[in-house]
CSV table of C-alpha atoms in Angstrom, one decimal:
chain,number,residue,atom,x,y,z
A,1,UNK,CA,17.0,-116.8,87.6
A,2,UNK,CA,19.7,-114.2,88.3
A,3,UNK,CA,22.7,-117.6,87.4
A,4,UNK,CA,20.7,-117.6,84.3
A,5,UNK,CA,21.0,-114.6,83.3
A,6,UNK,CA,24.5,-114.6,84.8
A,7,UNK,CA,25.5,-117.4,82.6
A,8,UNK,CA,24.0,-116.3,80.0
A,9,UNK,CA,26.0,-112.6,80.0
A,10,UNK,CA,28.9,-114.0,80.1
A,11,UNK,CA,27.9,-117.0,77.2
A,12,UNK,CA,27.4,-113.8,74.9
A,13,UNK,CA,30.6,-111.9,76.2
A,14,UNK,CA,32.6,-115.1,75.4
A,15,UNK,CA,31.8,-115.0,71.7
A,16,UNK,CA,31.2,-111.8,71.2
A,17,UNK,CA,34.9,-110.4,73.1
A,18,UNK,CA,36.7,-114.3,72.0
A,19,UNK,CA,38.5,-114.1,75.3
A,20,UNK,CA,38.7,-117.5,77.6
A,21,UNK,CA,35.5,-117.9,80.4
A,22,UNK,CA,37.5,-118.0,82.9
A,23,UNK,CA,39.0,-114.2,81.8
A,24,UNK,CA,35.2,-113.1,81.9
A,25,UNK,CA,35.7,-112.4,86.0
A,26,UNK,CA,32.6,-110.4,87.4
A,27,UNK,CA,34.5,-107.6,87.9
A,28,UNK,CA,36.4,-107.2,84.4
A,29,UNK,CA,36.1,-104.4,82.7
A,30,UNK,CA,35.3,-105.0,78.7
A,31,UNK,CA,37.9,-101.8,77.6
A,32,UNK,CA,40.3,-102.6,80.3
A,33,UNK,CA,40.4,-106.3,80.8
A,34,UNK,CA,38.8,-107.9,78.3
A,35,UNK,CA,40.3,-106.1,75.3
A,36,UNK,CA,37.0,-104.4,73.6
A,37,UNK,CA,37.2,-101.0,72.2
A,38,UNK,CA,34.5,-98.7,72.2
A,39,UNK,CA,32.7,-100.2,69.0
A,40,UNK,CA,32.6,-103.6,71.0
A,41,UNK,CA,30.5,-102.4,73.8
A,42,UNK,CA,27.8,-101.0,71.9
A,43,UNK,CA,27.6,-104.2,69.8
A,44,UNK,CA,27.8,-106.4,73.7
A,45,UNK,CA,24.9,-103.9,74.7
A,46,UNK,CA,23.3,-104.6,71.6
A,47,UNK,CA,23.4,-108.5,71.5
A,48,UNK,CA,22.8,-108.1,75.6
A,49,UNK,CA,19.2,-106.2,74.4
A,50,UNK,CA,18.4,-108.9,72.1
A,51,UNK,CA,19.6,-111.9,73.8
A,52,UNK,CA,17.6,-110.7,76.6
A,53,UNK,CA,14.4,-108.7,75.1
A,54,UNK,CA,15.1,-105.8,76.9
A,55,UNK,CA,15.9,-102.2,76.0
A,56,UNK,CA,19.2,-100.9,77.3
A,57,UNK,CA,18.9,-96.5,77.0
A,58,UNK,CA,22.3,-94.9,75.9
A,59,UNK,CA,22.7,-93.6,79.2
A,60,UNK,CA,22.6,-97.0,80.8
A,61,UNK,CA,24.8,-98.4,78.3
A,62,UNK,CA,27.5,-95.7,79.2
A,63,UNK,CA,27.1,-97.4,82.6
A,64,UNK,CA,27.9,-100.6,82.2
A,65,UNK,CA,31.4,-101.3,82.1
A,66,UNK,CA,32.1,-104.2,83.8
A,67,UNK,CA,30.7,-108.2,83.8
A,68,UNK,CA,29.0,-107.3,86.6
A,69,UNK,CA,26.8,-104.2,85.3
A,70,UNK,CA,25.2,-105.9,83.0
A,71,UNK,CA,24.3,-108.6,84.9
A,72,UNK,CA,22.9,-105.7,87.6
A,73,UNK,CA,21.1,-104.1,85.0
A,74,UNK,CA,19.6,-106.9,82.9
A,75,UNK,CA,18.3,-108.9,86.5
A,76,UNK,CA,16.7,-105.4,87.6
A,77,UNK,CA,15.0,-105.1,84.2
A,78,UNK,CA,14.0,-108.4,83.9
A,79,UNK,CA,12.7,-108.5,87.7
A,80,UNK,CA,10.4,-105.2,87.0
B,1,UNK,CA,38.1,-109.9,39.3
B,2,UNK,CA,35.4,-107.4,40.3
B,3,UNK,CA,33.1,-110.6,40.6
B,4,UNK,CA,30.0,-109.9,43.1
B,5,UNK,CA,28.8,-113.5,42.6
B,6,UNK,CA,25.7,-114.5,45.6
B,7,UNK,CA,26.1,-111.4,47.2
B,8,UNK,CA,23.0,-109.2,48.2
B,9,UNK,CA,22.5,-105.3,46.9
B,10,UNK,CA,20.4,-102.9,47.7
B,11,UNK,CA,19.8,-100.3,45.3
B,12,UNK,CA,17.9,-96.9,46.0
B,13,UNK,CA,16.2,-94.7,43.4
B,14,UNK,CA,16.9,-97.9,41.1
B,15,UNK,CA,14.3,-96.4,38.8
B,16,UNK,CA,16.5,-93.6,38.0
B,17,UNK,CA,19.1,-93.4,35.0
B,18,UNK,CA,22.0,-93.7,37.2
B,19,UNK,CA,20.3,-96.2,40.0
B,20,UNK,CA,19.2,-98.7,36.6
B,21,UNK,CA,22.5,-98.6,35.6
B,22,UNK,CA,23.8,-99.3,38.8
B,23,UNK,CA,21.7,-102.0,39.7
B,24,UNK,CA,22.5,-103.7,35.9
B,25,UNK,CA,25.8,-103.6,36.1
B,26,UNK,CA,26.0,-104.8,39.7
B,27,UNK,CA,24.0,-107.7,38.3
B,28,UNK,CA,26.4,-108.2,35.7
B,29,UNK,CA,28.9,-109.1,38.0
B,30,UNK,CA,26.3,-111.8,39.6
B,31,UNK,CA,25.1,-109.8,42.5
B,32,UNK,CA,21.1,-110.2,43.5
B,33,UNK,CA,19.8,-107.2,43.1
B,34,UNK,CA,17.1,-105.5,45.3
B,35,UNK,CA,15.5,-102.1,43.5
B,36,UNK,CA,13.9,-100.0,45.4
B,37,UNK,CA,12.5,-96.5,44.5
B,38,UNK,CA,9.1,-94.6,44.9
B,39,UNK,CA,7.2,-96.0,40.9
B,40,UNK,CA,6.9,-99.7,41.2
B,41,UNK,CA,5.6,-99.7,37.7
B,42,UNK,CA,9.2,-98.5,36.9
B,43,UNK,CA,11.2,-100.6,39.2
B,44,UNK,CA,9.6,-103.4,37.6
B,45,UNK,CA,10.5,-102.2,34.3
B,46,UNK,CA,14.1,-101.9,35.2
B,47,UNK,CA,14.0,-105.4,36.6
B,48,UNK,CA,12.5,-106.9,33.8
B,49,UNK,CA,15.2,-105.7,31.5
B,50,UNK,CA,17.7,-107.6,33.8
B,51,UNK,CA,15.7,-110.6,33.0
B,52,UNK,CA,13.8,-111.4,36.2
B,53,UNK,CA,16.4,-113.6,38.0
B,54,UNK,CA,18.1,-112.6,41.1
B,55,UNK,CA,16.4,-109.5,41.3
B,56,UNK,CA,13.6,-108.5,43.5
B,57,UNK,CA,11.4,-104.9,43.8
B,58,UNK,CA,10.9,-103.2,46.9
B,59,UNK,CA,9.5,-99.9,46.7
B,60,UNK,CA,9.6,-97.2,49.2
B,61,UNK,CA,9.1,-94.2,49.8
B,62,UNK,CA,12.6,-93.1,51.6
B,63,UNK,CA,10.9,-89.5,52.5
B,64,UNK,CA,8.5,-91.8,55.0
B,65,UNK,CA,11.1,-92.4,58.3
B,66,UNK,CA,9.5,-96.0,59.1
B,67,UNK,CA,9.4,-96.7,55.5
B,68,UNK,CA,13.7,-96.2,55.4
B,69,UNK,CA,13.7,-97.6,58.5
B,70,UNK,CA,12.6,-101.1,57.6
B,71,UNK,CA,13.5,-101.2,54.1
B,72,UNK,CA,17.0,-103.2,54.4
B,73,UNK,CA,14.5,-105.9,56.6
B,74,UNK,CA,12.1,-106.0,53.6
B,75,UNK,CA,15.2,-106.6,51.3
B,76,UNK,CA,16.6,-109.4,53.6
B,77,UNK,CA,13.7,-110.9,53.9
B,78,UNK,CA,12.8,-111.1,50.2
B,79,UNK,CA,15.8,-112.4,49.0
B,80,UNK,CA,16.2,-114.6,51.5
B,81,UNK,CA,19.6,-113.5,52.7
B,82,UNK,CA,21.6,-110.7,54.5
B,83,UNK,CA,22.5,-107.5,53.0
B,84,UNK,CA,25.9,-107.6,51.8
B,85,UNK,CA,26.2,-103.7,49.5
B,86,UNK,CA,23.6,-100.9,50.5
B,87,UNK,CA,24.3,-98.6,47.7
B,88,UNK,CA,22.3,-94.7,48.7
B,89,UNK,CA,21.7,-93.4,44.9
B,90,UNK,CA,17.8,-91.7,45.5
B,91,UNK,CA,17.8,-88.5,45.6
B,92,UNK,CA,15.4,-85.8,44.7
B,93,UNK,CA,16.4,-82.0,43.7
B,94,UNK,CA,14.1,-78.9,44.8
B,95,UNK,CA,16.2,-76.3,42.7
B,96,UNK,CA,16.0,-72.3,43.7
B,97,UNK,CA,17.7,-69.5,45.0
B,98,UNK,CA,18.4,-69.4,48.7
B,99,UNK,CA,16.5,-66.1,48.6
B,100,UNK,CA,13.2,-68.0,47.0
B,101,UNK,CA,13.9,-71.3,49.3
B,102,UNK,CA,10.8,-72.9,50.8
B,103,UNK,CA,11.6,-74.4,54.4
B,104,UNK,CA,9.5,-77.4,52.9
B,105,UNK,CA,12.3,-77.4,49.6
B,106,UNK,CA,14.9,-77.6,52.0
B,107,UNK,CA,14.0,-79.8,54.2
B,108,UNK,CA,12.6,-83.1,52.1
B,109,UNK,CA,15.3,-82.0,50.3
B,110,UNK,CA,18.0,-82.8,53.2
B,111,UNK,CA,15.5,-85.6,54.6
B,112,UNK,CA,15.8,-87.8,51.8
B,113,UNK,CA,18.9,-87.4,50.3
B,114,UNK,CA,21.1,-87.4,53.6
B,115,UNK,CA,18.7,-88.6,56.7
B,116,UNK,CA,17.1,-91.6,54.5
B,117,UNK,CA,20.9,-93.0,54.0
B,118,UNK,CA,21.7,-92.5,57.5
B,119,UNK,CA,18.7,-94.6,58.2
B,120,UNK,CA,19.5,-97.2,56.0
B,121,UNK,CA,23.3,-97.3,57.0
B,122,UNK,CA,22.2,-97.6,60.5
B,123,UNK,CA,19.8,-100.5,59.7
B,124,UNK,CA,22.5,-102.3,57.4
B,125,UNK,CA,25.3,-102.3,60.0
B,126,UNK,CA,23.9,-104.4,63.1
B,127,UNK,CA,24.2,-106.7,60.6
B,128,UNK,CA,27.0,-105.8,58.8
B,129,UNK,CA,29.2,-105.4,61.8
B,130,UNK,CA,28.0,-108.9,62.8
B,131,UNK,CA,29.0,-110.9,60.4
B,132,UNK,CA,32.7,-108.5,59.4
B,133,UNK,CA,32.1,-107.3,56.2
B,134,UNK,CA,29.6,-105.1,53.9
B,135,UNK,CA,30.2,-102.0,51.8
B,136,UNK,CA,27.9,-99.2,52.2
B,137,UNK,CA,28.3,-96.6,48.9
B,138,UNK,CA,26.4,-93.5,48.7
B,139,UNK,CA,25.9,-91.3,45.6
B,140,UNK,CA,26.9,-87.7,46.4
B,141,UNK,CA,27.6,-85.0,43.8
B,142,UNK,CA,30.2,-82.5,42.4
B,143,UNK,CA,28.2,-79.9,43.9
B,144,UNK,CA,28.8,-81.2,47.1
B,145,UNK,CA,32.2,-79.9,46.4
B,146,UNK,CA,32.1,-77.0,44.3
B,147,UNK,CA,28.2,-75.9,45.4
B,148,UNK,CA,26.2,-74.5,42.4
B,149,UNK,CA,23.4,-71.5,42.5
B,150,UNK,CA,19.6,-72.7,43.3
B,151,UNK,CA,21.3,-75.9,44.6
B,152,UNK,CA,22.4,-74.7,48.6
B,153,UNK,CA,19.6,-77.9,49.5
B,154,UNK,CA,21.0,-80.5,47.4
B,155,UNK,CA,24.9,-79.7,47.6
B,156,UNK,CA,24.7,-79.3,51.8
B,157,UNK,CA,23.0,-82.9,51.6
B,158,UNK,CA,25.9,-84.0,49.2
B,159,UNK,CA,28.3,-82.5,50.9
B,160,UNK,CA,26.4,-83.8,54.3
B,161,UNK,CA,27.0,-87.2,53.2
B,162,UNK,CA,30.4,-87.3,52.6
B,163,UNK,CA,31.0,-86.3,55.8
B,164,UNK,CA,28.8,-88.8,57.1
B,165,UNK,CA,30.5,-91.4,55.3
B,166,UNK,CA,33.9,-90.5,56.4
B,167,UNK,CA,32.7,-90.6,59.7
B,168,UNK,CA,31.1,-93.8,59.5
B,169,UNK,CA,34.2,-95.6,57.9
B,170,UNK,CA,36.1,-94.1,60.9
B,171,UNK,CA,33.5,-95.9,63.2
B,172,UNK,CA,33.2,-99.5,61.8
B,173,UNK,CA,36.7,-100.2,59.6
B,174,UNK,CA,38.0,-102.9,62.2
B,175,UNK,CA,34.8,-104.6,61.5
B,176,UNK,CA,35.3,-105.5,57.8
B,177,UNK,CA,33.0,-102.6,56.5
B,178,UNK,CA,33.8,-99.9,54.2
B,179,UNK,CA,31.7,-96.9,53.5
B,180,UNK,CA,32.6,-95.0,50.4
B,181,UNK,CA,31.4,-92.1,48.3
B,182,UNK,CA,31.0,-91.6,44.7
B,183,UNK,CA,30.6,-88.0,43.2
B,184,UNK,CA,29.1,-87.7,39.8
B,185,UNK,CA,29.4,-84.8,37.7
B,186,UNK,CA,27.3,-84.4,35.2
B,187,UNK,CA,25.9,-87.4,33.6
B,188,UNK,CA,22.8,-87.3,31.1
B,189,UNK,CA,20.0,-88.1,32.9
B,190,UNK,CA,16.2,-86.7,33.3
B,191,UNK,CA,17.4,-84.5,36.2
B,192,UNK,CA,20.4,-82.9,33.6
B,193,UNK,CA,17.8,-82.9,31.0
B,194,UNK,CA,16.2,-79.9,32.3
B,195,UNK,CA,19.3,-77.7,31.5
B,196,UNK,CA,19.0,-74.8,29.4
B,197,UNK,CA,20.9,-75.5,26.0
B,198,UNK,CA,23.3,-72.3,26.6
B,199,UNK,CA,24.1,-74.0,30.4
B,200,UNK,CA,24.9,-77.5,28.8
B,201,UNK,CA,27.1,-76.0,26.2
B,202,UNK,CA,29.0,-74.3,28.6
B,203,UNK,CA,29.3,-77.0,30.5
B,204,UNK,CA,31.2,-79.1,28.1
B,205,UNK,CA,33.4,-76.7,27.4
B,206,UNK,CA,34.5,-77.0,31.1
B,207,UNK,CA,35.0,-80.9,31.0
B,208,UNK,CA,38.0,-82.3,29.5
B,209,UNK,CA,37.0,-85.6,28.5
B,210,UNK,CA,34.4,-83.6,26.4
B,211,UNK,CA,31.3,-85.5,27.1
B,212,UNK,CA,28.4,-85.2,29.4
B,213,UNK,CA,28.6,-88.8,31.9
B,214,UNK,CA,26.9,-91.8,31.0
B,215,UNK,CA,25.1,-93.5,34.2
B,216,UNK,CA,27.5,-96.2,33.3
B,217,UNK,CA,30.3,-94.0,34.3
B,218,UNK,CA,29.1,-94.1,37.6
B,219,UNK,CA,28.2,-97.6,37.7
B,220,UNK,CA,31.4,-99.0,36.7
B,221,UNK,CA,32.8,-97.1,39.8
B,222,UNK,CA,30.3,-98.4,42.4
B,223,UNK,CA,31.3,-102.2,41.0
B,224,UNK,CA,34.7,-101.2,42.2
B,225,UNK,CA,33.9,-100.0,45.4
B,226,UNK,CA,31.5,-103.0,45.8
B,227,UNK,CA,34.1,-105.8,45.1
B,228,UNK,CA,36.7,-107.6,47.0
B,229,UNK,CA,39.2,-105.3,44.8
B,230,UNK,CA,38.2,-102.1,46.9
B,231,UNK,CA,38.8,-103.9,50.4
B,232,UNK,CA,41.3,-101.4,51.2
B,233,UNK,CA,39.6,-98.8,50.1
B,234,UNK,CA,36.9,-96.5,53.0
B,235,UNK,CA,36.5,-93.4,53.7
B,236,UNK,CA,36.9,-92.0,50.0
B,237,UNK,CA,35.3,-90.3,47.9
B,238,UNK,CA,35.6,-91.2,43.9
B,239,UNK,CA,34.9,-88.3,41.5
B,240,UNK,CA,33.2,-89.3,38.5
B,241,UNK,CA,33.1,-86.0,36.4
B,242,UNK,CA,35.1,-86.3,33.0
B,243,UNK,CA,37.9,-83.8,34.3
B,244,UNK,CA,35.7,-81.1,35.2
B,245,UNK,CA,36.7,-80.5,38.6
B,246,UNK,CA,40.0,-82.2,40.4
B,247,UNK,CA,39.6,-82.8,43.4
């Protein structure tokens, strides 16, 4: 389950960033690594939330910064 | 040039003088047209007079926060397509002195002409951002600028949104989408109708294209900021007023 959604993260941060798959690294950070400004995270959380069907709080959001927060946070919501 | 051919518009308080004329002449230029606006019986009216193709009515009442909410969802999902212009014309006025304000004249006051655009601006941007482009236009006012007496309600919401709007070009410019202001001043219509004959005369004599606006005025420069012409063009705000105020 968690590869699936792994795969599935970095599928939407792919087209969403247009970087190269093998630049999305679990530990890049979207602002520092992969190039995204502020307006692109909230638009990654937002396809992340629908892609997904699951509600990501502002807070949260603020949280996840690399690939491997939101992989963290969508398995944990998915597996409560 | 100026051509708005296939794209979708959403016009608010299209029953109004200046949202009919708004809506026709953004249908002129080949745009489908979605009214929207509180009198259905009136909406249809105004769509009938644009001859019942590529025009749709939606009515709602933008005071009701689910009702703004969903509206730009109702008017993709009649038309059949995504929203390409969200023009914010309705407004309501709730005229008196500050001193003889209701809390109640205030506040539907502020709710629907600056939170209902909010809330439609919201809702039109997860799309618009998506797909890199859309223009989002709101009607303010001169007052906005210059306030006027038993108007403190309507000219903070005017003023409100072109703050709003500056803000909000600020926000999504690398994505394709511009957010604009135009700022009538004053145009004949049944809210200017009220005007004491001594007010109106006075009035003119302050504007010096001597004449009151036409709602086509306005129109014309909402087709501007609509097109492709305007693409460079965000954060603005157009003043529409014959002269009377240069700003």
């Amino acid at each position: 389950m968690s590869n699936e959604i792994a795969d599935k993260v970095k599928k939407i941060v792919v087209e969403h960033l247009g970087v190269e798959e093998d630049q999305v690294k679990p530990d890049a950070s979207f602002i520092d690594d992969l190039g995204a400004d502020s307006l692109d995270t909230v638009e990654l959380v937002m396809a992340f939330e629908e892609a997904f069907s699951v509600e990501i709080p502002e807070d949260a959001a603020e949280k996840i910064a690399t690939v491997n927060d939101a992989i963290e946070y969508i398995t944990k919501q998915k597996a409560a | 040039m100026f051509s708005l051919s296939g794209k979708l518009a959403l016009v608010t308080g299209a029953s109004g003088g200046i949202g009919a004329a708004i809506a026709r002449q953004l249908h002129e230029r080949g745009a489908i047209v979605v009214l929207s606006g509180t009198r259905e019986g009136a909406l249809q009216e105004v769509a009938s007079t644009l001859g019942g193709e590529r025009v749709h009515v939606v009515p709602a009442n933008l005071s009701d926060d689910a009702q703004a909410d969903g509206l730009i969802a109702r008017a993709e999902e009649v038309s059949g397509q995504p929203l390409d212009i969200l023009v914010n014309n309705a407004g309501l006025t709730r005229d008196t002195l500050v001193i003889r304000m209701k809390d109640e004249d205030w506040s539907q006051v502020l709710k629907v002409d600056l939170e209902s655009p909010f809330r439609l601006a919201r809702a039109a941007l997860k799309g618009m951002q998506r797909r890199r482009s859309g223009r989002i236009i709101s009607i303010a006012s001169i007052v906005g600028t210059t306030g006027n007496p038993g108007q403190a309600n309507y000219s903070a919401a005017k003023a409100g949104l072109v703050g709003m709007s500056k803000s909000l070009a600020q926000e999504v410019g690398r994505r394709g989408v511009t957010v604009n202001v135009v700022a009538p001043g004053f145009v004949e219509t049944a809210m200017t109708d009220v005007l004491p004959e001594a007010v109106r005369e006075k009035l003119l004599g302050n504007i010096p294209l001597g004449r009151m606006g036409r709602p086509e005025d306005v129109a014309s420069a909402v087709v501007y900021l609509a097109s492709d012409e305007a693409a460079w063009v965000t954060g603005t705000t157009l003043h529409v007023n014959g002269g009377m105020t240069m700003v």
